[in-house]
Short mmCIF file of C-alpha atoms in Angstrom, two decimals:
data_model
loop_
_atom_site.label_atom_id
_atom_site.label_comp_id
_atom_site.label_asym_id
_atom_site.label_seq_id
_atom_site.Cartn_x
_atom_site.Cartn_y
_atom_site.Cartn_z
CA MET A 45 -3.69 -33.92 27.80
CA GLY A 46 -4.77 -30.08 28.22
CA GLN A 47 -0.94 -29.19 28.77
CA LEU A 48 -0.09 -30.83 25.70
CA TYR A 49 -2.21 -28.63 22.94
CA LEU A 50 -0.94 -24.89 24.95
CA TYR A 51 2.59 -26.61 24.44
CA ALA A 52 1.79 -27.15 20.81
CA ALA A 53 -0.18 -23.51 20.60
CA LEU A 54 2.93 -22.02 21.76
CA ALA A 55 5.39 -23.61 19.42
CA ILE A 56 3.45 -22.62 16.62
CA VAL A 57 2.80 -18.81 17.96
CA LEU A 58 6.97 -18.92 18.83
CA PHE A 59 7.39 -20.45 15.15
CA LEU A 60 5.25 -17.97 13.69
CA ALA A 61 6.92 -14.82 15.32
CA LEU A 62 10.26 -15.69 13.98
CA VAL A 63 8.82 -16.23 11.11
CA LEU A 64 7.69 -12.68 10.85
CA ILE A 65 10.91 -11.49 12.09
CA TRP A 66 12.52 -13.22 9.68
CA PHE A 67 10.92 -11.77 6.90
CA LYS A 68 11.09 -8.42 8.68
CA SER A 69 14.58 -8.31 8.88
CA ASN A 70 15.54 -9.60 5.43
CA SER A 71 13.27 -7.03 3.51
CA GLY A 72 13.56 -3.25 3.21
CA TYR A 73 16.23 -0.77 1.97
CA LYS A 74 20.03 -1.97 2.25
CA VAL A 75 22.31 0.07 1.56
CA SER A 76 25.62 -2.07 -0.13
CA ASP A 77 28.34 -1.00 -2.11
CA GLY A 78 27.73 2.58 -2.13
CA LYS A 79 23.96 2.01 -3.90
CA VAL A 80 20.87 0.93 -2.41
CA TYR A 81 19.09 -1.75 -2.95
CA PHE A 82 14.65 -2.94 -2.19
CA ARG A 83 14.10 -6.09 -0.85
CA ALA A 84 10.87 -7.77 -0.99
CA PHE A 85 9.40 -11.51 -1.26
CA ASP A 86 8.54 -12.85 -4.44
CA ASN A 87 5.56 -14.87 -4.01
CA MET A 88 5.68 -16.77 -7.84
CA GLN A 89 8.96 -17.77 -6.74
CA TRP A 90 9.15 -17.72 -3.39
CA GLN A 91 12.30 -16.28 -3.19
CA PHE A 92 13.57 -12.87 -1.58
CA LYS A 93 14.94 -10.60 -4.96
CA SER A 94 16.67 -7.52 -4.96
CA LYS A 95 16.08 -4.32 -6.63
CA GLU A 96 18.62 -1.65 -7.18
CA VAL A 97 16.58 1.68 -6.09
CA ARG A 98 18.02 4.11 -8.75
CA GLY A 99 18.50 7.73 -7.72
CA ALA A 100 18.72 7.31 -4.07
CA ASP A 101 21.16 8.34 -1.37
CA PRO A 102 22.69 5.74 0.05
CA ASN A 103 23.87 8.11 2.76
CA THR A 104 20.50 9.57 4.30
CA ILE A 105 17.98 6.66 2.72
CA ARG A 106 15.37 5.54 5.50
CA THR A 107 12.10 4.05 5.69
CA ILE A 108 8.84 6.18 6.15
CA PRO A 109 7.45 4.80 9.36
CA TRP A 110 4.35 2.73 9.18
CA SER A 111 5.22 2.10 5.54
CA GLY A 112 5.62 -2.05 6.15
CA ASP A 113 8.91 -1.21 4.41
CA LEU A 114 7.30 -0.57 1.85
CA TYR A 115 8.00 2.98 1.23
CA GLY A 116 10.92 5.04 1.58
CA SER A 117 12.82 8.41 1.42
CA ASP A 118 16.12 10.05 1.17
CA GLY A 119 15.18 13.25 2.07
CA LYS A 120 14.95 14.16 -1.72
CA ARG A 121 12.90 11.56 -3.28
CA VAL A 122 10.17 9.17 -2.11
CA PHE A 123 10.06 5.29 -3.64
CA PHE A 124 7.81 2.41 -3.20
CA GLY A 125 10.10 -0.20 -3.59
CA GLU A 126 12.31 0.32 -5.88
CA VAL A 127 10.25 3.05 -8.24
CA GLN A 128 10.70 6.95 -7.91
CA LEU A 129 7.17 9.27 -6.86
CA THR A 130 8.75 11.71 -9.11
CA SER A 131 6.50 14.08 -7.60
CA ALA A 132 5.87 13.14 -4.53
CA ASP A 133 7.17 15.84 -1.74
CA PRO A 134 9.17 13.85 1.15
CA LYS A 135 8.39 16.75 3.78
CA SER A 136 5.07 16.07 3.56
CA PHE A 137 4.96 12.74 2.57
CA VAL A 138 2.63 9.82 4.46
CA VAL A 139 0.98 6.34 4.58
CA GLU A 140 -2.36 7.00 5.21
CA ASP A 141 -4.05 3.33 5.02
CA TRP A 142 -2.85 -0.31 7.23
CA ARG A 143 -2.31 -1.94 4.11
CA GLN A 144 0.65 0.67 2.42
CA GLU A 145 -1.18 1.48 -0.30
CA PHE A 146 -2.43 4.76 -0.13
CA SER A 147 0.23 7.38 0.25
CA ARG A 148 -0.16 11.27 0.48
CA ASP A 149 1.88 14.63 0.29
CA ALA A 150 0.53 18.00 -0.23
CA ASN A 151 -0.34 18.22 -3.30
CA GLN A 152 -1.01 14.53 -4.18
CA ILE A 153 -2.18 11.27 -3.18
CA TYR A 154 -0.63 7.88 -4.52
CA TRP A 155 -1.81 4.65 -4.82
CA LYS A 156 1.15 2.56 -4.55
CA SER A 157 3.33 4.76 -6.72
CA ILE A 158 0.96 5.62 -9.58
CA PRO A 159 -0.91 9.15 -8.58
CA VAL A 160 -4.68 9.10 -8.02
CA THR A 161 -6.05 12.94 -7.69
CA GLU A 162 -4.50 16.47 -6.50
CA ASP A 163 -7.91 16.66 -4.46
CA VAL A 164 -6.23 15.81 -1.10
CA GLU A 165 -8.48 18.24 0.94
CA HIS A 166 -11.36 16.67 -0.07
CA TRP A 167 -10.44 13.03 -0.68
CA GLN A 168 -10.88 10.11 1.99
CA ILE A 169 -10.78 7.02 1.77
CA LEU A 170 -13.79 4.19 2.25
CA SER A 171 -12.91 0.54 2.41
CA ARG A 172 -12.05 -2.66 0.18
CA GLY A 173 -10.54 -0.76 -2.38
CA TYR A 174 -12.18 2.15 -2.36
CA SER A 175 -11.60 6.29 -2.28
CA LYS A 176 -12.86 9.78 -3.32
CA ASP A 177 -12.72 13.45 -3.48
CA ARG A 178 -14.86 16.04 -4.52
CA ASP A 179 -15.97 14.73 -7.71
CA ASN A 180 -14.22 11.24 -8.61
CA VAL A 181 -14.70 7.38 -6.80
CA TYR A 182 -11.07 5.40 -6.71
CA TYR A 183 -11.01 1.31 -6.58
CA LEU A 184 -7.24 1.23 -6.77
CA ARG A 185 -6.15 3.83 -8.73
CA ASN A 186 -9.34 4.04 -11.65
CA ILE A 187 -11.88 6.13 -11.51
CA VAL A 188 -15.34 4.29 -11.09
CA GLU A 189 -16.97 5.75 -14.36
CA GLY A 190 -20.09 7.15 -13.23
CA ALA A 191 -20.18 7.24 -9.71
CA ASP A 192 -21.60 10.07 -7.44
CA PRO A 193 -19.26 10.76 -5.08
CA GLU A 194 -21.81 12.57 -2.42
CA SER A 195 -24.23 9.49 -2.35
CA PHE A 196 -21.84 6.15 -2.75
CA VAL A 197 -21.49 4.08 0.16
CA VAL A 198 -19.05 0.50 0.39
CA THR A 199 -21.89 -2.22 0.99
CA GLY A 200 -19.87 -4.84 1.39
CA GLU A 201 -18.19 -6.06 4.85
CA VAL A 202 -15.72 -8.82 2.61
CA THR A 203 -15.71 -7.61 -0.82
CA SER A 204 -15.68 -4.94 -2.92
CA HIS A 205 -19.40 -4.08 -3.51
CA ALA A 206 -21.00 -0.72 -3.43
CA GLU A 207 -23.90 1.18 -4.54
CA ASP A 208 -24.05 5.11 -5.40
CA LYS A 209 -27.81 6.22 -5.94
CA ASN A 210 -27.99 5.05 -10.07
CA HIS A 211 -26.35 1.90 -10.11
CA SER A 212 -24.57 -1.57 -8.10
CA TYR A 213 -20.59 -2.21 -8.56
CA ASN A 214 -18.15 -4.88 -7.18
CA MET A 215 -14.37 -4.64 -7.79
CA GLY A 216 -15.01 -1.01 -9.34
CA ARG A 217 -17.07 -2.48 -12.41
CA ARG A 218 -21.02 -0.96 -12.53
CA ILE A 219 -22.70 -4.39 -11.82
CA ASP A 220 -26.39 -3.47 -12.89
#
């Protein structure tokens, strides 16, 4: 009986590995007919969709390392999916977190494709979607109004609860 459970567990692990390989091989940047496309799984419609990446050079497009296939560069421009990060510097651009949401270049911090702050020297990721620089605390891309960067700490281990010396917050909103 114990061997049956072992075989069942191995079959499940193998199935999940094959699904992961299939998703990985079917998503990311693809070149077809001289154009660059970004292909990703649409969770709402349960199917892969391709969108043209306008302005991308099909001869030099590549996936940026550690980006989960979400970020690409052709050496002149940086893209998040099919969206160009218009002010991003491809030479200094890196993905900052394992969730592939925050990235930076020499001049700017981004949340996905949206510029967040130019204070790259002091910016740091906290956790649960929070980050901060010298002057502001951010939840994803938005400034957490009234939050004190010096005393701000994330208190939730599995939630987005946080606090500073003056207030408590959840998902970037003041709750007291």
